[in-house]
Short mmCIF file of C-alpha atoms in Angstrom, two decimals:
data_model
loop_
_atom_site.label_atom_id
_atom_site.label_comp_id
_atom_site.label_asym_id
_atom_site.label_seq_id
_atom_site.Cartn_x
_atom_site.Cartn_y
_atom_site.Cartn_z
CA UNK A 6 29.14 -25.77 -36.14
CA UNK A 7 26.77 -26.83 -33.40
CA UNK A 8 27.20 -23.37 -31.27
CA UNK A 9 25.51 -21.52 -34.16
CA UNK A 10 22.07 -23.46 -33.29
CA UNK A 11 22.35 -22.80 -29.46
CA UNK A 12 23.44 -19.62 -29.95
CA UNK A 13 20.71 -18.83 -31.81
CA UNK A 14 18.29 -20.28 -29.49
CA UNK A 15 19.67 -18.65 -26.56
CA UNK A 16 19.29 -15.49 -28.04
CA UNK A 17 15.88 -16.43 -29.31
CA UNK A 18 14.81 -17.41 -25.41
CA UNK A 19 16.16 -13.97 -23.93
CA UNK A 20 14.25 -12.14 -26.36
CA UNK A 21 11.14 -13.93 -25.23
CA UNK A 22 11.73 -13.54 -21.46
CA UNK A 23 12.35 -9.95 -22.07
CA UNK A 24 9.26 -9.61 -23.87
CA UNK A 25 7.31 -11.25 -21.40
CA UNK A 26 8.71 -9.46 -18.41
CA UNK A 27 8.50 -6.15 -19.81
CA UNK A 28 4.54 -5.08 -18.54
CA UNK A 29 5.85 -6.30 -14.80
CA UNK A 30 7.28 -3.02 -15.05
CA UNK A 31 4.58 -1.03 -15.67
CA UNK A 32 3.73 2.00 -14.21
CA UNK A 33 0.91 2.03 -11.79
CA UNK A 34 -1.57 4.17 -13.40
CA UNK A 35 -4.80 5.33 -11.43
CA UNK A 36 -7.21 3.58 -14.12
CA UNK A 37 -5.79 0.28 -13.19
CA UNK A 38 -5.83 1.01 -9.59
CA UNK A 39 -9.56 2.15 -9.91
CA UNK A 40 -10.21 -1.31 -11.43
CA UNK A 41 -8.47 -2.70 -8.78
CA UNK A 42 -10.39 -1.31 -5.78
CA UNK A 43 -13.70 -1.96 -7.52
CA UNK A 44 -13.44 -5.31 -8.23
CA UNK A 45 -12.34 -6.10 -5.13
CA UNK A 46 -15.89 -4.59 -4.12
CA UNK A 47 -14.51 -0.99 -2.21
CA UNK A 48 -16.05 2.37 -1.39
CA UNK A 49 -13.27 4.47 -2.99
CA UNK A 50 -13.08 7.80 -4.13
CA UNK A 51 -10.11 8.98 -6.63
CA UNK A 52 -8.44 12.08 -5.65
CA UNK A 53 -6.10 12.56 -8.33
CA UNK A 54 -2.16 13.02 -8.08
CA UNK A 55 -1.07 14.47 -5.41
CA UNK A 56 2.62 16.34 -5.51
CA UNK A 57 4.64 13.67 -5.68
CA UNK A 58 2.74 11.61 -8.47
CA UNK A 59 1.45 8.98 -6.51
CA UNK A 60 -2.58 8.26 -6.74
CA UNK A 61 -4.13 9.17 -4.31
CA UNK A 62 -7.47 7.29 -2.97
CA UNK A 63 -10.00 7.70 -0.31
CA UNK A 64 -11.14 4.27 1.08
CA UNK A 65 -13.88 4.06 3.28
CA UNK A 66 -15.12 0.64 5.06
CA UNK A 67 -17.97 0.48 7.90
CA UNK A 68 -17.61 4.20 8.62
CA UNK A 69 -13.64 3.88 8.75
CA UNK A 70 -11.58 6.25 6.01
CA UNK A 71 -8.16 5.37 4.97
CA UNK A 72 -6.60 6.98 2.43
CA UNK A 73 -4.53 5.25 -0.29
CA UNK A 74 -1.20 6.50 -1.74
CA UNK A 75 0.07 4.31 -4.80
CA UNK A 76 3.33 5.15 -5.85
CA UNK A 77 4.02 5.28 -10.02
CA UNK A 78 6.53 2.31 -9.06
CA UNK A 79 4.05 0.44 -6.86
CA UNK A 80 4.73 0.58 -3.50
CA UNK A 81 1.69 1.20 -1.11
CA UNK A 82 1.31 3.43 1.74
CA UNK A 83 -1.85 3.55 3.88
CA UNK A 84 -2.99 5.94 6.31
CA UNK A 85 -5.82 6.56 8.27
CA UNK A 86 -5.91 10.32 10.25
CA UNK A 87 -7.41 10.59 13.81
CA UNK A 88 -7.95 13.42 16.07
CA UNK A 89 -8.40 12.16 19.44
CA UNK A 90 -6.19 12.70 22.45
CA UNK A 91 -3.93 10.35 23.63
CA UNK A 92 -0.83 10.41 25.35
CA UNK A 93 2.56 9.61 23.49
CA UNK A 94 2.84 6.20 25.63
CA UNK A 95 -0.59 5.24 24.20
CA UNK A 96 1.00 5.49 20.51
CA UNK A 97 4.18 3.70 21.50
CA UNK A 98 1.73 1.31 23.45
CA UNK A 99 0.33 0.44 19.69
CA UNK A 100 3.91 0.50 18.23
CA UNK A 101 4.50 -2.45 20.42
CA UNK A 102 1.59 -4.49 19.93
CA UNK A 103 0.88 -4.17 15.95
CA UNK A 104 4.33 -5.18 13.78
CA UNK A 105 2.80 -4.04 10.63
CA UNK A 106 1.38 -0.75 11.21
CA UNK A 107 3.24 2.75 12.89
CA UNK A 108 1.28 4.97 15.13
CA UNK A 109 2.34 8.67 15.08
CA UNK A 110 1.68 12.49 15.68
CA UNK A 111 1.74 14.50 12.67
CA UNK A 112 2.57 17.96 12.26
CA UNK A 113 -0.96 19.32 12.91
CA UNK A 114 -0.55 16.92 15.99
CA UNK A 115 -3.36 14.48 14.55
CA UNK A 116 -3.01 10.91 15.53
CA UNK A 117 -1.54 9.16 11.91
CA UNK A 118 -1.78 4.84 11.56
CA UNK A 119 0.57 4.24 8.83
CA UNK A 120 1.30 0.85 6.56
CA UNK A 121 3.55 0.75 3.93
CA UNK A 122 4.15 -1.99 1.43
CA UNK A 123 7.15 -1.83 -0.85
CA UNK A 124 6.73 -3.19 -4.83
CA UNK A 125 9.84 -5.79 -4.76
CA UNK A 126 9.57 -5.85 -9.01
CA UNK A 127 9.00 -1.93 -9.74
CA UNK A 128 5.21 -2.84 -10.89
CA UNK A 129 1.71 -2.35 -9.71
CA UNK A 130 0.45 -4.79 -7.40
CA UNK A 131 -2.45 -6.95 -8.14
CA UNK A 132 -3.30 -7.49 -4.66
CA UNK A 133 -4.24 -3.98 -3.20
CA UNK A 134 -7.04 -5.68 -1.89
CA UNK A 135 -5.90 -8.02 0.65
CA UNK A 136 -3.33 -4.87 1.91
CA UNK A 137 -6.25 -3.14 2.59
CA UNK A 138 -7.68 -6.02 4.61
CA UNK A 139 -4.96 -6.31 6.13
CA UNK A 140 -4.72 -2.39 7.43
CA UNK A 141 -8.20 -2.24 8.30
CA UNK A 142 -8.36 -5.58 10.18
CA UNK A 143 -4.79 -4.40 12.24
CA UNK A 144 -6.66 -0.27 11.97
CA UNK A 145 -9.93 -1.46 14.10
CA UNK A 146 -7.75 -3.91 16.43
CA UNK A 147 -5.34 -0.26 17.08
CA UNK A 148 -8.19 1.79 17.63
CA UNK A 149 -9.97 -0.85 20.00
CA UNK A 150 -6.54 -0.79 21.67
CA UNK A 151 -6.97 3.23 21.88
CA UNK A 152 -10.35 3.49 23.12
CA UNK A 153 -9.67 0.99 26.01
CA UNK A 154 -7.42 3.96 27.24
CA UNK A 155 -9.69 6.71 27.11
#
């Protein structure tokens, strides 16, 4: 007689917590994003879907352009394109010296920094903004790094 009251308030507490977790996994949608970005006080510009589906933003900060790919799941991936030359010891030089970020050669041999941030819960992140800190503050320590060698 007593497991009919517990029963019923398990159940009852499992349909809440399922209720309540069910906009965690929500799909990153550019409107949200947009909010996102502006309130954290960036110079964006939206450029759509690209082909995969992610949205796809152009950053800009002190003359600096990163571009912002955000996955329908949530995971981040910022990259900033650069067309200097430097040697392939001066990217694995950066490699070395900045955990977070990868320095590479594309295939129209442009100098790519890369950072990518995976969504752990499958939902949009509501910190974008301290990510992008984050790349720009390791971006301008990389290129400093870069310009050193030239």
């Amino acid at each position: 007689m007593k497991t009919k009251p517990y029963l019923f308030v398990t159940i009852l507490i499992c349909l809440l917590s399922l209720i309540a977790v069910r906009p965690a996994f929500a799909e990153c949608n550019t409107k949200d994003l947009e909010q996102e970005l502006s309130s954290g006080g960036w110079t964006f510009e939206s450029r759509g879907k690209d082909s995969d589906g992610d949205s796809v933003f152009r950053v800009v900060k002190d003359g600096t352009v990163a571009m912002l790919y955000a996955e329908p799941d949530g995971d981040l991936m910022f990259r900033s394109y650069f067309t200097a030359e430097h040697r392939l010891s001066d990217l694995n030089r950066i490699n070395r010296t900045f955990r977070y970020i990868q320095a590479y050669r594309d295939d129209d041999d442009d100098i790519v920094f890369g950072a990518d941030v995976p969504s752990w819960d499958d939902s949009c992140p509501g910190n974008i903004s301290d990510h992008m800190r984050l790349f720009f503050s390791i971006l301008e320590s990389a290129t400093s790094l870069l310009a050193e060698r030239q």
